[in-house]
PDB file of C-alpha atoms in Angstrom:
ATOM      1  CA  SER A  11       0.000   0.000   0.000  1.00 69.00           C
ATOM      2  CA  ALA A  12       1.260   3.450  -0.939  1.00 77.00           C
ATOM      3  CA  THR A  13       1.403   6.115   1.759  1.00 84.00           C
ATOM      4  CA  THR A  14       2.764   9.170  -0.095  1.00 88.00           C
ATOM      5  CA  MET A  15       1.992  10.852  -3.400  1.00 90.00           C
ATOM      6  CA  ALA A  16       5.490   9.950  -4.586  1.00 90.00           C
ATOM      7  CA  SER A  17       4.876   6.254  -3.872  1.00 89.00           C
ATOM      8  CA  ILE A  18       1.509   6.407  -5.662  1.00 87.00           C
ATOM      9  CA  ALA A  19       3.199   8.039  -8.682  1.00 87.00           C
ATOM     10  CA  GLU A  20       5.821   5.293  -8.658  1.00 85.00           C
ATOM     11  CA  LEU A  21       3.093   2.639  -8.500  1.00 82.00           C
ATOM     12  CA  LEU A  22       1.179   4.191 -11.414  1.00 82.00           C
ATOM     13  CA  LEU A  23       4.338   4.473 -13.536  1.00 81.00           C
ATOM     14  CA  LYS A  24       5.489   0.920 -12.873  1.00 77.00           C
ATOM     15  CA  PRO A  25       6.401  -0.607 -16.252  1.00 71.00           C
ATOM     16  CA  SER A  26       3.992  -3.117 -17.743  1.00 70.00           C
ATOM     17  CA  LEU A  27       4.752  -5.447 -20.625  1.00 70.00           C
ATOM     18  CA  LEU A  28       1.040  -5.428 -21.480  1.00 69.00           C
ATOM     19  CA  ARG A  29       0.765  -1.632 -21.865  1.00 63.00           C
ATOM     20  CA  ALA A  30       2.428  -1.579 -25.305  1.00 63.00           C
ATOM     21  CA  HIS A  31      -0.139  -4.117 -26.543  1.00 65.00           C
ATOM     22  CA  GLY A  32      -3.124  -2.207 -25.151  1.00 61.00           C
ATOM     23  CA  THR A  33      -4.044  -4.970 -22.723  1.00 63.00           C
ATOM     24  CA  HIS A  34      -2.806  -3.370 -19.495  1.00 62.00           C
ATOM     25  CA  GLU A  35      -5.610  -3.457 -16.921  1.00 65.00           C
ATOM     26  CA  ALA A  36      -6.807  -0.180 -15.460  1.00 64.00           C
ATOM     27  CA  GLU A  37      -5.612   0.369 -11.919  1.00 67.00           C
ATOM     28  CA  GLY A  38      -7.576   2.435  -9.449  1.00 70.00           C
ATOM     29  CA  VAL A  39      -6.208   4.380  -6.519  1.00 74.00           C
ATOM     30  CA  LEU A  40      -8.654   5.742  -3.969  1.00 73.00           C
ATOM     31  CA  ILE A  41      -7.612   8.544  -1.645  1.00 77.00           C
ATOM     32  CA  ARG A  42     -10.068   8.792   1.235  1.00 75.00           C
ATOM     33  CA  ALA A  43     -10.094  11.393   3.976  1.00 78.00           C
ATOM     34  CA  SER A  44     -12.429  13.797   5.716  1.00 79.00           C
ATOM     35  CA  PRO A  45     -13.363  17.127   4.103  1.00 79.00           C
ATOM     36  CA  GLY A  46     -10.719  19.821   4.405  1.00 84.00           C
ATOM     37  CA  THR A  47      -7.777  17.447   4.824  1.00 87.00           C
ATOM     38  CA  GLY A  48      -6.023  18.287   1.559  1.00 88.00           C
ATOM     39  CA  LYS A  49      -7.230  15.641  -0.912  1.00 86.00           C
ATOM     40  CA  SER A  50      -7.485  18.179  -3.754  1.00 87.00           C
ATOM     41  CA  TRP A  51      -4.024  19.504  -3.018  1.00 90.00           C
ATOM     42  CA  SER A  52      -2.749  15.914  -2.934  1.00 89.00           C
ATOM     43  CA  MET A  53      -4.276  15.262  -6.377  1.00 88.00           C
ATOM     44  CA  LEU A  54      -2.533  18.364  -7.757  1.00 89.00           C
ATOM     45  CA  GLN A  55       0.720  17.160  -6.201  1.00 92.00           C
ATOM     46  CA  LEU A  56       0.263  13.693  -7.742  1.00 90.00           C
ATOM     47  CA  HIS A  57      -0.513  15.252 -11.139  1.00 89.00           C
ATOM     48  CA  TYR A  58       2.659  17.364 -10.879  1.00 90.00           C
ATOM     49  CA  LEU A  59       4.809  14.389  -9.810  1.00 91.00           C
ATOM     50  CA  LEU A  60       3.522  12.235 -12.678  1.00 88.00           C
ATOM     51  CA  ALA A  61       4.023  14.996 -15.258  1.00 88.00           C
ATOM     52  CA  LYS A  62       7.489  15.838 -13.948  1.00 88.00           C
ATOM     53  CA  ASP A  63       8.602  12.203 -13.942  1.00 85.00           C
ATOM     54  CA  LEU A  64       7.149  11.476 -17.384  1.00 82.00           C
ATOM     55  CA  ALA A  65       8.580  14.627 -18.958  1.00 81.00           C
ATOM     56  CA  GLY A  66      12.061  14.312 -17.549  1.00 75.00           C
ATOM     57  CA  ASN A  67      12.679  10.603 -17.173  1.00 64.00           C
ATOM     58  CA  THR A  68      13.261   8.381 -20.171  1.00 55.00           C
ATOM     59  CA  SER A  69      13.957   5.304 -18.056  1.00 55.00           C
ATOM     60  CA  HIS A  70      10.312   4.194 -18.113  1.00 51.00           C
ATOM     61  CA  ASP A  71      10.093   1.379 -20.614  1.00 51.00           C
ATOM     62  CA  ASN A  72       6.720   1.925 -22.231  1.00 47.00           C
ATOM     63  CA  SER A  73       7.931   0.623 -25.609  1.00 50.00           C
ATOM     64  CA  GLY A  74       7.655   4.086 -27.122  1.00 52.00           C
ATOM     65  CA  VAL A  75       4.222   4.747 -25.614  1.00 61.00           C
ATOM     66  CA  ARG A  76       4.208   7.707 -23.240  1.00 70.00           C
ATOM     67  CA  LEU A  77       1.717   7.959 -20.401  1.00 80.00           C
ATOM     68  CA  VAL A  78      -0.216  11.213 -20.014  1.00 86.00           C
ATOM     69  CA  PRO A  79      -1.573  12.359 -16.619  1.00 87.00           C
ATOM     70  CA  PHE A  80      -4.926  14.141 -16.762  1.00 88.00           C
ATOM     71  CA  LEU A  81      -6.757  15.752 -13.827  1.00 88.00           C
ATOM     72  CA  VAL A  82     -10.565  15.642 -14.039  1.00 88.00           C
ATOM     73  CA  VAL A  83     -12.274  18.013 -11.612  1.00 87.00           C
ATOM     74  CA  VAL A  84     -15.731  16.651 -10.777  1.00 86.00           C
ATOM     75  CA  GLN A  85     -17.205  20.138 -10.306  1.00 87.00           C
ATOM     76  CA  GLN A  86     -16.280  20.924 -13.928  1.00 89.00           C
ATOM     77  CA  LEU A  87     -17.604  17.534 -15.048  1.00 88.00           C
ATOM     78  CA  VAL A  88     -20.941  18.366 -13.394  1.00 87.00           C
ATOM     79  CA  GLN A  89     -20.942  21.806 -15.096  1.00 88.00           C
ATOM     80  CA  MET A  90     -20.480  20.045 -18.440  1.00 90.00           C
ATOM     81  CA  LEU A  91     -23.320  17.602 -17.681  1.00 87.00           C
ATOM     82  CA  VAL A  92     -25.645  20.440 -16.669  1.00 87.00           C
ATOM     83  CA  ALA A  93     -24.798  22.357 -19.877  1.00 88.00           C
ATOM     84  CA  LYS A  94     -25.380  19.238 -21.994  1.00 85.00           C
ATOM     85  CA  LEU A  95     -28.643  18.506 -20.202  1.00 84.00           C
ATOM     86  CA  GLN A  96     -29.879  22.075 -20.704  1.00 86.00           C
ATOM     87  CA  SER A  97     -28.829  21.977 -24.353  1.00 83.00           C
ATOM     88  CA  SER A  98     -30.543  18.645 -24.982  1.00 77.00           C
ATOM     89  CA  ASN A  99     -33.715  19.789 -23.189  1.00 77.00           C
ATOM     90  CA  SER A 100     -33.912  22.795 -25.501  1.00 76.00           C
ATOM     91  CA  LYS A 101     -33.705  20.424 -28.490  1.00 66.00           C
ATOM     92  CA  GLY A 102     -36.598  18.298 -27.212  1.00 61.00           C
ATOM     93  CA  PRO A 103     -36.965  15.071 -25.215  1.00 56.00           C
ATOM     94  CA  ALA A 104     -35.940  12.768 -28.077  1.00 52.00           C
ATOM     95  CA  SER A 105     -32.377  14.074 -28.121  1.00 48.00           C
ATOM     96  CA  SER A 106     -31.690  14.262 -24.369  1.00 46.00           C
ATOM     97  CA  SER A 107     -30.829  10.614 -23.718  1.00 47.00           C
ATOM     98  CA  LYS A 108     -28.793  10.397 -26.935  1.00 47.00           C
ATOM     99  CA  ASP A 109     -26.706  13.455 -26.006  1.00 49.00           C
ATOM    100  CA  LEU A 110     -25.893  12.087 -22.530  1.00 51.00           C
ATOM    101  CA  ASP A 111     -24.977   8.555 -23.697  1.00 51.00           C
ATOM    102  CA  ASN A 112     -21.648   9.509 -25.285  1.00 65.00           C
ATOM    103  CA  ASN A 113     -18.316   8.749 -23.648  1.00 85.00           C
ATOM    104  CA  MET A 114     -18.173  11.224 -20.782  1.00 88.00           C
ATOM    105  CA  LEU A 115     -14.372  11.444 -20.659  1.00 91.00           C
ATOM    106  CA  VAL A 116     -14.128  12.242 -24.377  1.00 93.00           C
ATOM    107  CA  ASP A 117     -16.909  14.802 -23.974  1.00 92.00           C
ATOM    108  CA  TYR A 118     -15.101  16.327 -20.981  1.00 93.00           C
ATOM    109  CA  ILE A 119     -11.820  16.599 -22.896  1.00 94.00           C
ATOM    110  CA  ASN A 120     -13.579  18.218 -25.869  1.00 95.00           C
ATOM    111  CA  TRP A 121     -15.498  20.580 -23.574  1.00 93.00           C
ATOM    112  CA  SER A 122     -12.554  21.532 -21.335  1.00 93.00           C
ATOM    113  CA  TYR A 123     -10.062  22.044 -24.167  1.00 94.00           C
ATOM    114  CA  SER A 124     -12.331  23.467 -26.874  1.00 94.00           C
ATOM    115  CA  ASP A 125     -10.081  26.546 -27.082  1.00 96.00           C
ATOM    116  CA  LYS A 126      -6.809  24.545 -26.944  1.00 95.00           C
ATOM    117  CA  PRO A 127      -6.865  22.180 -29.935  1.00 95.00           C
ATOM    118  CA  ALA A 128      -3.284  20.899 -29.580  1.00 94.00           C
ATOM    119  CA  GLU A 129      -3.791  19.861 -25.954  1.00 93.00           C
ATOM    120  CA  ARG A 130      -7.247  18.460 -26.758  1.00 94.00           C
ATOM    121  CA  ASP A 131      -5.911  16.340 -29.616  1.00 94.00           C
ATOM    122  CA  MET A 132      -3.025  15.050 -27.482  1.00 92.00           C
ATOM    123  CA  LEU A 133      -5.404  14.030 -24.675  1.00 92.00           C
ATOM    124  CA  LEU A 134      -7.815  12.366 -27.112  1.00 93.00           C
ATOM    125  CA  GLN A 135      -4.934  10.470 -28.703  1.00 90.00           C
ATOM    126  CA  ALA A 136      -3.721   9.353 -25.263  1.00 87.00           C
ATOM    127  CA  TYR A 137      -7.282   8.250 -24.462  1.00 87.00           C
ATOM    128  CA  ASP A 138      -7.513   6.262 -27.709  1.00 86.00           C
ATOM    129  CA  MET A 139      -4.143   4.648 -27.000  1.00 81.00           C
ATOM    130  CA  ARG A 140      -5.190   3.886 -23.398  1.00 79.00           C
ATOM    131  CA  THR A 141      -2.191   5.785 -22.030  1.00 81.00           C
ATOM    132  CA  LEU A 142      -4.150   8.422 -20.115  1.00 84.00           C
ATOM    133  CA  ILE A 143      -3.686   8.408 -16.336  1.00 85.00           C
ATOM    134  CA  VAL A 144      -6.975   9.896 -15.119  1.00 87.00           C
ATOM    135  CA  LEU A 145      -6.926  11.616 -11.736  1.00 86.00           C
ATOM    136  CA  LEU A 146     -10.455  12.365 -10.548  1.00 84.00           C
ATOM    137  CA  ASP A 147     -10.888  14.988  -7.832  1.00 86.00           C
ATOM    138  CA  GLY A 148     -14.011  16.025  -5.929  1.00 83.00           C
ATOM    139  CA  ILE A 149     -16.261  12.967  -6.231  1.00 78.00           C
ATOM    140  CA  ASP A 150     -18.024  13.880  -2.982  1.00 75.00           C
ATOM    141  CA  GLU A 151     -19.122  17.160  -4.604  1.00 75.00           C
ATOM    142  CA  ALA A 152     -21.075  15.564  -7.463  1.00 75.00           C
ATOM    143  CA  ALA A 153     -24.421  16.581  -5.890  1.00 70.00           C
ATOM    144  CA  GLY A 154     -27.359  15.449  -8.041  1.00 75.00           C
ATOM    145  CA  PHE A 155     -25.053  13.749 -10.543  1.00 80.00           C
ATOM    146  CA  LYS A 156     -23.499  11.312  -8.070  1.00 76.00           C
ATOM    147  CA  GLU A 157     -25.038   8.242  -9.749  1.00 80.00           C
ATOM    148  CA  ARG A 158     -23.869   9.382 -13.203  1.00 82.00           C
ATOM    149  CA  ILE A 159     -20.346  10.072 -11.868  1.00 80.00           C
ATOM    150  CA  GLU A 160     -20.236   6.642 -10.188  1.00 78.00           C
ATOM    151  CA  ASP A 161     -21.372   5.050 -13.464  1.00 81.00           C
ATOM    152  CA  PHE A 162     -18.600   6.979 -15.236  1.00 81.00           C
ATOM    153  CA  LEU A 163     -16.050   5.638 -12.752  1.00 78.00           C
ATOM    154  CA  VAL A 164     -17.147   2.023 -12.999  1.00 77.00           C
ATOM    155  CA  ASN A 165     -18.022   1.739 -16.691  1.00 78.00           C
ATOM    156  CA  GLU A 166     -15.699   4.184 -18.418  1.00 77.00           C
ATOM    157  CA  LEU A 167     -12.556   4.457 -16.314  1.00 73.00           C
ATOM    158  CA  VAL A 168     -12.046   1.030 -14.778  1.00 64.00           C
TER     159      VAL A 168
END
């Protein structure tokens, strides 16, 4: 069990022979603590450690495939869902379920990086190649979308 952000980063970056073939299993890490104890700060620290290690260290043998850390902030994910729901409701009831059935992570990347096409394309490529390390922060703040966020975690990320 990992006890520091550095040890979690090391665990996530551990080489896998299966990663180059696209068969590496998703690994989840859950950071649990009471509100106000620094979980969000810890996620930012983990994101920084992963990015720093991946950018500066060529010793990771990923057979030419680079991992890409990506921080998903649940509050922003909920904002995207609300915007999509409002947009689909204005189009009529027939389109609402269709609009919300897409891949939520792809939608989030497109929504969050709509004004940064290079970053968006890199993240989408990393997603397609299954080399995206997704860090999800703020699950307890999902409010009325908690079930949808849990479904996203179980069915899309793991």
